[in-house]
PDB file of C-alpha atoms in Angstrom:
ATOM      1  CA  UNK A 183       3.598  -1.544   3.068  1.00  0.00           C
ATOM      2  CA  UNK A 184       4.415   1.869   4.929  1.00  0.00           C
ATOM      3  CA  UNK A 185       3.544   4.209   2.650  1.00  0.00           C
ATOM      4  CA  UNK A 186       1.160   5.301  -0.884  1.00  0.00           C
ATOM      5  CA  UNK A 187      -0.251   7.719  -1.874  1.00  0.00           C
ATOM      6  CA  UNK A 188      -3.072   7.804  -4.724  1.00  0.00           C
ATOM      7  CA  UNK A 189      -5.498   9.636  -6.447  1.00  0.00           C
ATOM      8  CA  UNK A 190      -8.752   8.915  -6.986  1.00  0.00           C
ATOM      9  CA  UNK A 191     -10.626  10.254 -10.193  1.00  0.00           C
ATOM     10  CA  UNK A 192     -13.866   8.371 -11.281  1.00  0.00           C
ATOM     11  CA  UNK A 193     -15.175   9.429 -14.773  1.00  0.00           C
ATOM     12  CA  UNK A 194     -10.946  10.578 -15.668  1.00  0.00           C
ATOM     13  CA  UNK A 195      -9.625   8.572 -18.571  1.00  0.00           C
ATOM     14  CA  UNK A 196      -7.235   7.366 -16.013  1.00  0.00           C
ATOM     15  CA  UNK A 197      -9.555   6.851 -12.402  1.00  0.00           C
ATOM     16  CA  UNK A 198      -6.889   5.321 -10.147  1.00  0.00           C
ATOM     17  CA  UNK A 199      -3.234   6.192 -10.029  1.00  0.00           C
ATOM     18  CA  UNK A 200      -0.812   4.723  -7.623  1.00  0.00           C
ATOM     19  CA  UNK A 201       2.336   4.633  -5.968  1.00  0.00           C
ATOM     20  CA  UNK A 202       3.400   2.432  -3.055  1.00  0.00           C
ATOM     21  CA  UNK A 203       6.099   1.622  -1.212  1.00  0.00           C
ATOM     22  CA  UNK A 204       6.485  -1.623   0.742  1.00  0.00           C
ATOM     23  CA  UNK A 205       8.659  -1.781   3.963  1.00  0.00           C
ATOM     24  CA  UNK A 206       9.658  -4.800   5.675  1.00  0.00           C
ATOM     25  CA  UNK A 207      12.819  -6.438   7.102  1.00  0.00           C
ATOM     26  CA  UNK A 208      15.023  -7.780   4.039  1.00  0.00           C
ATOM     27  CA  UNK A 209      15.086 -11.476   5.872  1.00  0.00           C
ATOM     28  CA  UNK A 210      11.398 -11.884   5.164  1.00  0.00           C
ATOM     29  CA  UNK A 211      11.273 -13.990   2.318  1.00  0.00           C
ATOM     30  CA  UNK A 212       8.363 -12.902  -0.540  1.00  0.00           C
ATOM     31  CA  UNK A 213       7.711 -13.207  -4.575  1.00  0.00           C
ATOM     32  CA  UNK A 214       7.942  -9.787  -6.791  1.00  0.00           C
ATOM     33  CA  UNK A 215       4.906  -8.901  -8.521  1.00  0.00           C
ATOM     34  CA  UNK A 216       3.088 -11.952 -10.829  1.00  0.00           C
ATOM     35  CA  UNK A 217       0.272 -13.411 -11.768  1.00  0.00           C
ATOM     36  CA  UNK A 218      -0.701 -16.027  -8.961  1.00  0.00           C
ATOM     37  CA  UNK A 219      -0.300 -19.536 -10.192  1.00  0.00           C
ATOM     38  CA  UNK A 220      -3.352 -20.860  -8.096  1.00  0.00           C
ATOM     39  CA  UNK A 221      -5.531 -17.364  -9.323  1.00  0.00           C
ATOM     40  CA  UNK A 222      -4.865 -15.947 -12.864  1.00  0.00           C
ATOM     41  CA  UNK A 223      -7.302 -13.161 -12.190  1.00  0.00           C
ATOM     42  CA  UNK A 224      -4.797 -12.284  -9.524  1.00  0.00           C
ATOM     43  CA  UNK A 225      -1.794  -9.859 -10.115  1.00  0.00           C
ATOM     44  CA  UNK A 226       0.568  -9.452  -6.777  1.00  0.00           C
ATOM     45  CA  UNK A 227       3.541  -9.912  -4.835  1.00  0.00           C
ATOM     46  CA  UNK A 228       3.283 -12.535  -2.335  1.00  0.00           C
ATOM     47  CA  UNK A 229       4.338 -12.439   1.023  1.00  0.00           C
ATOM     48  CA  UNK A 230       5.860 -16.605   1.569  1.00  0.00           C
ATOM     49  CA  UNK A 231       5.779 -16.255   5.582  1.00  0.00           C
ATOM     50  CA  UNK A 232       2.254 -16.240   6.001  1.00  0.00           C
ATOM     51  CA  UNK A 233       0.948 -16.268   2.226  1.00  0.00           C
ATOM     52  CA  UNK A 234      -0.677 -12.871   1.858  1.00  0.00           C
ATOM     53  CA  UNK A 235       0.138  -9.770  -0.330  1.00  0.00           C
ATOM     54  CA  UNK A 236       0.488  -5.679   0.455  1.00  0.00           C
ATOM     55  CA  UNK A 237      -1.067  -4.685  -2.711  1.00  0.00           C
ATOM     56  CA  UNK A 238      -2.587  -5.743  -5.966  1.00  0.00           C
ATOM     57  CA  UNK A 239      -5.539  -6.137  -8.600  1.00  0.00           C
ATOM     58  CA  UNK A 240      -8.148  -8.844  -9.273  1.00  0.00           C
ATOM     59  CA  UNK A 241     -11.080  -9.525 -11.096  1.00  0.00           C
ATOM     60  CA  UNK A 242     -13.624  -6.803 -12.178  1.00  0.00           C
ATOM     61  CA  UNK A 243     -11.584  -3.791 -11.551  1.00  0.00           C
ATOM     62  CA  UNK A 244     -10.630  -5.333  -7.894  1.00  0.00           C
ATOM     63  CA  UNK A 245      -7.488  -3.445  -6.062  1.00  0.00           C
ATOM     64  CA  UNK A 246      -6.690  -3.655  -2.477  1.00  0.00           C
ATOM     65  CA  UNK A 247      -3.668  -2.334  -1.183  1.00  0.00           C
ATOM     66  CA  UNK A 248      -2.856  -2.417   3.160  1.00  0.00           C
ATOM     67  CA  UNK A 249      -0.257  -0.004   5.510  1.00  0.00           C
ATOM     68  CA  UNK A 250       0.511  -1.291   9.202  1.00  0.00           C
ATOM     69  CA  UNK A 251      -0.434   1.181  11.786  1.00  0.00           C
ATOM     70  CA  UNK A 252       2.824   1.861  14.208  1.00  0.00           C
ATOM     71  CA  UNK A 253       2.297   1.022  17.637  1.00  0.00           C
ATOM     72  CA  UNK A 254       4.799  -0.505  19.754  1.00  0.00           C
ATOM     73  CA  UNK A 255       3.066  -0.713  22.542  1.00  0.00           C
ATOM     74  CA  UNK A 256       0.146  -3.080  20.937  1.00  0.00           C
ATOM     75  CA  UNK A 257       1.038  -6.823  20.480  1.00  0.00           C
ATOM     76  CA  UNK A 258       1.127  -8.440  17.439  1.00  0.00           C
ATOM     77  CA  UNK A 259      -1.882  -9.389  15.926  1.00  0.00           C
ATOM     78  CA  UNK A 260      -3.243 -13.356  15.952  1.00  0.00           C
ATOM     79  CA  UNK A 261      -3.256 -12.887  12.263  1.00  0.00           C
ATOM     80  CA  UNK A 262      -1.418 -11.707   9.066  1.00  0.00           C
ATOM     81  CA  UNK A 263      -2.810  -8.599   7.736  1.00  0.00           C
ATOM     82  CA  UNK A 264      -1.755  -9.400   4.326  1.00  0.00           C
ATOM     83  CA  UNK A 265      -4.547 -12.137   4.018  1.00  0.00           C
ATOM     84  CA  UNK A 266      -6.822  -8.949   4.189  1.00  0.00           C
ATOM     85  CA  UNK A 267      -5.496  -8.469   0.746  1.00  0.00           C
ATOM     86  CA  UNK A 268      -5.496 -11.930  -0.456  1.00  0.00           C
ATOM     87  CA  UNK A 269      -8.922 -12.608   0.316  1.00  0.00           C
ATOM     88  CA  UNK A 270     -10.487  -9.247  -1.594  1.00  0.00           C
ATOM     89  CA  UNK A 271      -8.476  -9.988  -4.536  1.00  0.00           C
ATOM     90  CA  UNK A 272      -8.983 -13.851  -5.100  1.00  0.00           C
ATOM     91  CA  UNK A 273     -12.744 -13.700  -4.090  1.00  0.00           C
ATOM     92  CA  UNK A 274     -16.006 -12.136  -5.049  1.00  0.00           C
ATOM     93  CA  UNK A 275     -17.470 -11.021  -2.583  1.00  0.00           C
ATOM     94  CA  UNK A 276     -19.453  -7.262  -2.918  1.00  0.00           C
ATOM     95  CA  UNK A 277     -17.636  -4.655  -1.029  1.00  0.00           C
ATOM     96  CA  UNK A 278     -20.340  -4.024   1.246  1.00  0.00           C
ATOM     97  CA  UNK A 279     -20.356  -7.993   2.619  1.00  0.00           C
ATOM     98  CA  UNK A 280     -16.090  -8.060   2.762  1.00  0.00           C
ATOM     99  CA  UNK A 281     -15.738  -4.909   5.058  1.00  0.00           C
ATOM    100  CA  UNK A 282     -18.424  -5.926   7.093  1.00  0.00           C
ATOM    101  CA  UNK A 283     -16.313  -8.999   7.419  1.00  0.00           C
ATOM    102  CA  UNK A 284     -13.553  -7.120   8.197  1.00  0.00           C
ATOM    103  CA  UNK A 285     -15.010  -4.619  11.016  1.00  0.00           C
ATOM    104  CA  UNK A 286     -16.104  -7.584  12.834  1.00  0.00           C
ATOM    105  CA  UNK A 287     -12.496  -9.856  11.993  1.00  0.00           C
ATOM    106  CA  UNK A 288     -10.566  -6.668  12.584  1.00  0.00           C
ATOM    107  CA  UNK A 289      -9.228  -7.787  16.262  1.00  0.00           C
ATOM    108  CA  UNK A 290      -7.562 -10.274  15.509  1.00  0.00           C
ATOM    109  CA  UNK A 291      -5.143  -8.275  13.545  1.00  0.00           C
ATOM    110  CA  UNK A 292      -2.566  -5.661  13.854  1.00  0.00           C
ATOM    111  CA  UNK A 293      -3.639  -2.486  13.394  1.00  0.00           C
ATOM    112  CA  UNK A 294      -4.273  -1.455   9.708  1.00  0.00           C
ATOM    113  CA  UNK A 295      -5.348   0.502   7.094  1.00  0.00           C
ATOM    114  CA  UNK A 296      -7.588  -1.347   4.401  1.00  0.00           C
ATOM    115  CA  UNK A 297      -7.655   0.036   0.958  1.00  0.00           C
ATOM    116  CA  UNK A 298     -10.693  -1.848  -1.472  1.00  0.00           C
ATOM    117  CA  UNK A 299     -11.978  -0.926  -4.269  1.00  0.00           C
ATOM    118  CA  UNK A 300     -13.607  -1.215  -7.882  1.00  0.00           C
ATOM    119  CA  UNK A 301     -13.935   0.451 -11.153  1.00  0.00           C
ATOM    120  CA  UNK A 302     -16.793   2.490  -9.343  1.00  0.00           C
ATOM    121  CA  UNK A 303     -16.071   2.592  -5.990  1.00  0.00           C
ATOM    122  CA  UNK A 304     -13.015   2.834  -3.442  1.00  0.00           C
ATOM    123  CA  UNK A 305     -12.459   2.478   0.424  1.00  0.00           C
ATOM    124  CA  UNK A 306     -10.613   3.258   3.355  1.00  0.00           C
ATOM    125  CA  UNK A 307     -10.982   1.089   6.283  1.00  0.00           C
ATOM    126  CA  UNK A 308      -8.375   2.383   9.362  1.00  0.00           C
ATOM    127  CA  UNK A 309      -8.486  -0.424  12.103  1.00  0.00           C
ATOM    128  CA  UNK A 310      -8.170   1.993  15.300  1.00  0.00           C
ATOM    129  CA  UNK A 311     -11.172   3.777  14.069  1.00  0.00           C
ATOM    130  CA  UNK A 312     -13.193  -0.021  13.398  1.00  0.00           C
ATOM    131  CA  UNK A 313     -14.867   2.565  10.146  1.00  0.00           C
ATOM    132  CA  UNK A 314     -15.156   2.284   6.731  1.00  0.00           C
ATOM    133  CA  UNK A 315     -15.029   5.179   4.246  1.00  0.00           C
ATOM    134  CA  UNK A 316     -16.292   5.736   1.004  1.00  0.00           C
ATOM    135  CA  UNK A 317     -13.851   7.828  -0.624  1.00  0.00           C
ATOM    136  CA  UNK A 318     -14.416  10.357  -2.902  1.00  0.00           C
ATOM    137  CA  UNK A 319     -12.757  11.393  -5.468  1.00  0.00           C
ATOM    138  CA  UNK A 320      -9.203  13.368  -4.338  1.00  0.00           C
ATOM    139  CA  UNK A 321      -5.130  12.875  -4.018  1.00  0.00           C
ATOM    140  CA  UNK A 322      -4.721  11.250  -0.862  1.00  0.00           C
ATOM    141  CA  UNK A 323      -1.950   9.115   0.822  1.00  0.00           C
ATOM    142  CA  UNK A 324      -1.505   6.757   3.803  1.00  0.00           C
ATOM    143  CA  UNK A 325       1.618   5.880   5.886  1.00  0.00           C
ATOM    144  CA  UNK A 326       1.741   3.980   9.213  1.00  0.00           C
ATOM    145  CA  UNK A 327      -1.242   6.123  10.923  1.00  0.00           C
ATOM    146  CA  UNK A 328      -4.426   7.420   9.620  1.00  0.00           C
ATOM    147  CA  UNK A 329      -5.635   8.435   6.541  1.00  0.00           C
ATOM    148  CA  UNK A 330      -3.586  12.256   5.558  1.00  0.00           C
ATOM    149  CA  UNK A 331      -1.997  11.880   8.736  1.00  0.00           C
ATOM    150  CA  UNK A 332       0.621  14.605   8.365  1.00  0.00           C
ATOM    151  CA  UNK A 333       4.279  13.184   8.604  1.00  0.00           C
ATOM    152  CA  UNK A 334       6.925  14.577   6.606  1.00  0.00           C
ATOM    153  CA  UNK A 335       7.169  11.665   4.157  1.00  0.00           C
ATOM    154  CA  UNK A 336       3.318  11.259   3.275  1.00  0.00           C
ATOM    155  CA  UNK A 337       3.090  15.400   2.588  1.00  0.00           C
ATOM    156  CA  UNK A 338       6.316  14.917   0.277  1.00  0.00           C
ATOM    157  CA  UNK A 339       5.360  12.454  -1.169  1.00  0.00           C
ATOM    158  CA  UNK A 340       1.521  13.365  -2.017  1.00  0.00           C
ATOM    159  CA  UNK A 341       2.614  16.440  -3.224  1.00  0.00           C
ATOM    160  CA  UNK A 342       4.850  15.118  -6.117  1.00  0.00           C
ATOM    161  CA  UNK A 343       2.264  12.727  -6.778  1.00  0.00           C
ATOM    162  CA  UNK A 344      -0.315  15.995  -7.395  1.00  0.00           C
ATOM    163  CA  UNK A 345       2.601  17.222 -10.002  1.00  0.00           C
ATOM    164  CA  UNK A 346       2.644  14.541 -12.225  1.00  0.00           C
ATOM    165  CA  UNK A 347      -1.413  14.303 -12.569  1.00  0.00           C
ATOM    166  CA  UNK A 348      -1.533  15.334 -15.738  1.00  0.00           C
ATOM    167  CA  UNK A 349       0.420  13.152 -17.412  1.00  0.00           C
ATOM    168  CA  UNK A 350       1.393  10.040 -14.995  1.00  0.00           C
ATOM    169  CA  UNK A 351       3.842   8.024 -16.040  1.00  0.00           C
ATOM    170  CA  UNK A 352       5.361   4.489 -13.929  1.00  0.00           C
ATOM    171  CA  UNK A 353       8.555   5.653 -14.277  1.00  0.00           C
ATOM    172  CA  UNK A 354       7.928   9.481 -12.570  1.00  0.00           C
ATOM    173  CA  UNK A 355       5.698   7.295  -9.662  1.00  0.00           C
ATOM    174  CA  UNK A 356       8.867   5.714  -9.326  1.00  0.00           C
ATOM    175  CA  UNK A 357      11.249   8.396  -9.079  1.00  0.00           C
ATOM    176  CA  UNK A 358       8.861   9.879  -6.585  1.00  0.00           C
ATOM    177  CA  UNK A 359       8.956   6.815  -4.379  1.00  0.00           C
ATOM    178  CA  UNK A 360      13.144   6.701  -4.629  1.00  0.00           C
ATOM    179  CA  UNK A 361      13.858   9.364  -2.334  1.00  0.00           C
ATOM    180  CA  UNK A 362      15.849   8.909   0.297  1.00  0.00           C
ATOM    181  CA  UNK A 363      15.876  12.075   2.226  1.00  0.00           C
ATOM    182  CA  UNK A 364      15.215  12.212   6.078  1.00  0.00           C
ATOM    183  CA  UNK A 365      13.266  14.459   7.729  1.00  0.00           C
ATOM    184  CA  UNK A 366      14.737  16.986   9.997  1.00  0.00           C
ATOM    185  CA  UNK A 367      14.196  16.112  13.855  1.00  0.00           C
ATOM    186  CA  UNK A 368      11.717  19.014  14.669  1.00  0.00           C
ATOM    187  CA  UNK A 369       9.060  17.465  11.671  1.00  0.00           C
ATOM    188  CA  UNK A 370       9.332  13.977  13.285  1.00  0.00           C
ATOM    189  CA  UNK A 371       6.257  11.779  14.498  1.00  0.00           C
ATOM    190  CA  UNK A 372       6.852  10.426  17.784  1.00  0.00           C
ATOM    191  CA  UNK A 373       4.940   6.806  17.626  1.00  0.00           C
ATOM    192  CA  UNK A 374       7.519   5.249  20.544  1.00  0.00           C
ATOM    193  CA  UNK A 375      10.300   3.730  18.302  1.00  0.00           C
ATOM    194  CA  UNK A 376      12.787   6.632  19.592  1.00  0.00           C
ATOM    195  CA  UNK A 377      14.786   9.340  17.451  1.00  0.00           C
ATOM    196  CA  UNK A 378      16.994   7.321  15.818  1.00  0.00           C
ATOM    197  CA  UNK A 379      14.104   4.501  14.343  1.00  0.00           C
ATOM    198  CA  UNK A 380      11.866   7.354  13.761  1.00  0.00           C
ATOM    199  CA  UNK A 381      14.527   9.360  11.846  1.00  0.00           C
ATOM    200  CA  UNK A 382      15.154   6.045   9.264  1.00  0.00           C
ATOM    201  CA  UNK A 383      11.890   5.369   8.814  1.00  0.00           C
ATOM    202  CA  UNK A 384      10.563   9.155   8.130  1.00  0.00           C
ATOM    203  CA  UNK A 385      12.161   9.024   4.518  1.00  0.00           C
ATOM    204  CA  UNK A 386       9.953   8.224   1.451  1.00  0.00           C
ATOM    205  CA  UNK A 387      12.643   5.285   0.464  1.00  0.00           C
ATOM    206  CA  UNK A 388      13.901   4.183   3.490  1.00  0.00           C
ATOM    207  CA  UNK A 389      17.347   1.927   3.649  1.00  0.00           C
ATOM    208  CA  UNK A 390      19.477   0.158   5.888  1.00  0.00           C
ATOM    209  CA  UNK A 391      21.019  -3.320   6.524  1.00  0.00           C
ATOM    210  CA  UNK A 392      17.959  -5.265   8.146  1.00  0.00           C
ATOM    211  CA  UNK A 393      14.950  -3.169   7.027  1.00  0.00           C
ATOM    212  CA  UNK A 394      14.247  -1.101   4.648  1.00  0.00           C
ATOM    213  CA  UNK A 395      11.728  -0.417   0.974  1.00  0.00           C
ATOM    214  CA  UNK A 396      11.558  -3.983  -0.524  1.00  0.00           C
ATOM    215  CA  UNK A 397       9.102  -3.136  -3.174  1.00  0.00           C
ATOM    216  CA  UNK A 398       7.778   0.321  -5.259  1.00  0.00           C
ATOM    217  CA  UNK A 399       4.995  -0.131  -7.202  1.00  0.00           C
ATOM    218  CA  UNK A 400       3.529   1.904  -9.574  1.00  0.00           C
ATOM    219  CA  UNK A 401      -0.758   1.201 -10.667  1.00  0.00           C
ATOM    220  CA  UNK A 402      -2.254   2.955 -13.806  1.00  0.00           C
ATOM    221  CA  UNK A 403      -6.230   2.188 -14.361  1.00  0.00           C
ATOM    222  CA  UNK A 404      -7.308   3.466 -17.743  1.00  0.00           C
ATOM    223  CA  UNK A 405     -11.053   4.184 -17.889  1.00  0.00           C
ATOM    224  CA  UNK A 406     -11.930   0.829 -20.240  1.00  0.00           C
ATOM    225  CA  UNK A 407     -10.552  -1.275 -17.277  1.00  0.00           C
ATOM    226  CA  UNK A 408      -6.834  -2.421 -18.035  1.00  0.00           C
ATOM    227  CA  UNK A 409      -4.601  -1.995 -15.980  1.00  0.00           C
ATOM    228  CA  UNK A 410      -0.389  -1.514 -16.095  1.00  0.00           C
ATOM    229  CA  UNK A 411       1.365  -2.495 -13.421  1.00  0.00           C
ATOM    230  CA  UNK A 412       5.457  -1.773 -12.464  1.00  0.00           C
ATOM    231  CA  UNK A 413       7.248  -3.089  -9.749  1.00  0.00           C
ATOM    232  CA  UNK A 414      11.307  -2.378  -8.276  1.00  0.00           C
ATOM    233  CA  UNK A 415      12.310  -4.686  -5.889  1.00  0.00           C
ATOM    234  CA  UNK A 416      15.304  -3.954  -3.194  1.00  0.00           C
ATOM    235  CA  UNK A 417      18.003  -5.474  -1.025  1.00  0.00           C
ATOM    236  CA  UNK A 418      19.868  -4.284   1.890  1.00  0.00           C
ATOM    237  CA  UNK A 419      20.818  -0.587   2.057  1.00  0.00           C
ATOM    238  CA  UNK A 420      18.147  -0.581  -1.272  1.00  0.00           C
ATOM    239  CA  UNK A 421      20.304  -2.406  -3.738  1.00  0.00           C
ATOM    240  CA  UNK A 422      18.539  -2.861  -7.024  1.00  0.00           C
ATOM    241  CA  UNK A 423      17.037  -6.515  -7.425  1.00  0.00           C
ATOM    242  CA  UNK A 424      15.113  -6.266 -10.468  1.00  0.00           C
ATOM    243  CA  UNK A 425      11.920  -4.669 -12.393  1.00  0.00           C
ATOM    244  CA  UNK A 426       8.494  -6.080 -13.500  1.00  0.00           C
ATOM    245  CA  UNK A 427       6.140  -4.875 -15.479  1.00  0.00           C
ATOM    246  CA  UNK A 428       2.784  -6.112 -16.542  1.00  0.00           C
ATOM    247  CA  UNK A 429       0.286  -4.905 -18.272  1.00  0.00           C
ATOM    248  CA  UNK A 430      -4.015  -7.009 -18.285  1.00  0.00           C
TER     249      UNK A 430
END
């Protein structure tokens, strides 16, 4: 997942809005949005390479959500990131004993950005930094670097997602997360993938023939706990494959 952007309201009729984008090559094989055959509490996609998922909700309130951090020059971690995810979501452990898990499990990972959270509380965990946040309440989004890390694409899209506060609807977090504009060359990051990688992967949708946005997903919590998901998933060069929507 390379890039959402959410705000955080505790005590709002609707605390947690969200809308994510999931990047990945198109030949990695994974399952759209659903409830998890071997844990009903569990709504999320599933990644089938290593099992794990980039963002969804569990028990209690539970949402976790995860963004790589780009850095070439690091090898790959020991571990898939997505069981981060997983393992929030399908278990029940407080928040306090899973991140304390995770600071010390960290290493043997990619680098990453953690998102956890609750009806009550919700946190940031960024890898590099090996420190977990308590986040308070604010519009914030996350790409493939820190927290509000100012690229072109996380400002655009945080932005629109501030605009439709007031009344948020899945289908506007959608629109917001469909476009496909590129950044011009003077606003671009340089995180060593070179002009022409950084220049793809600076738009909010991104699309080509090998990589590209497989999934947007929009989250609405209302304040009594339920929870309505929507998910688009996409092919090569970000051919429509099909929309799901559920609602718990």
């Amino acid at each position: 997942m390379c890039l959402i952007v959410f705000a955080w309201r505790p005590g709002h009729a609707q605390p947690l809005i969200v809308a994510a984008n999931r990047d990945e090559f198109y030949a990695r094989p994974s399952l759209p949005l659903a409830q998890w055959p071997k844990a009903p509490h569990v709504h999320a996609g599933r990644d089938l390479e290593a099992g794990g998922t980039w963002l969804g909700v569990g028990a209690n309130g539970r949402f976790a959500a995860l963004t790589n951090i780009r850095d070439p020059h690091r090898p790959p971690g020991r571990r898939s990131r997505g069981e981060l995810v997983a393992r929030f979501l399908t278990e029940d452990l407080p928040i306090d004993d899973y991140l304390v898990e995770v600071v010390a499990r960290s290493p043997e990972y990619g680098g990453f950005n953690l998102l956890i959270g609750n009806a009550n509380e919700l946190w940031h965990f960024n890898a590099r930094e090996s420190e977990a946040v308590m986040l308070q309440p604010g519009v914030y989004g996350l790409s493939n670097a820190g927290l509000d890390t100012p690229w072109p694409k996380l400002l655009k899209a945080r932005a629109a997602l501030s605009e439709v506060l007031d009344d948020p609807q899945p289908q506007a977090l959608l629109k917001l997360l469909n476009d496909p504009q590129t950044a011009p060359f003077a606003e671009l990051p340089d995180t060593g993938v070179g002009l022409a990688t950084e220049t793809l992967l600076s738009s909010v949708f991104i699309a080509s023939q090998s990589y590209g946005t497989r999934a947007s997903t929009a989250l609405i919590v209302q304040a009594d706990g339920s929870r309505r998901l929507v998910e688009r998933s996409f092919g090569p060069y970000g051919g429509h494959l099909g929309e799901v929507e559920i609602s718990i």
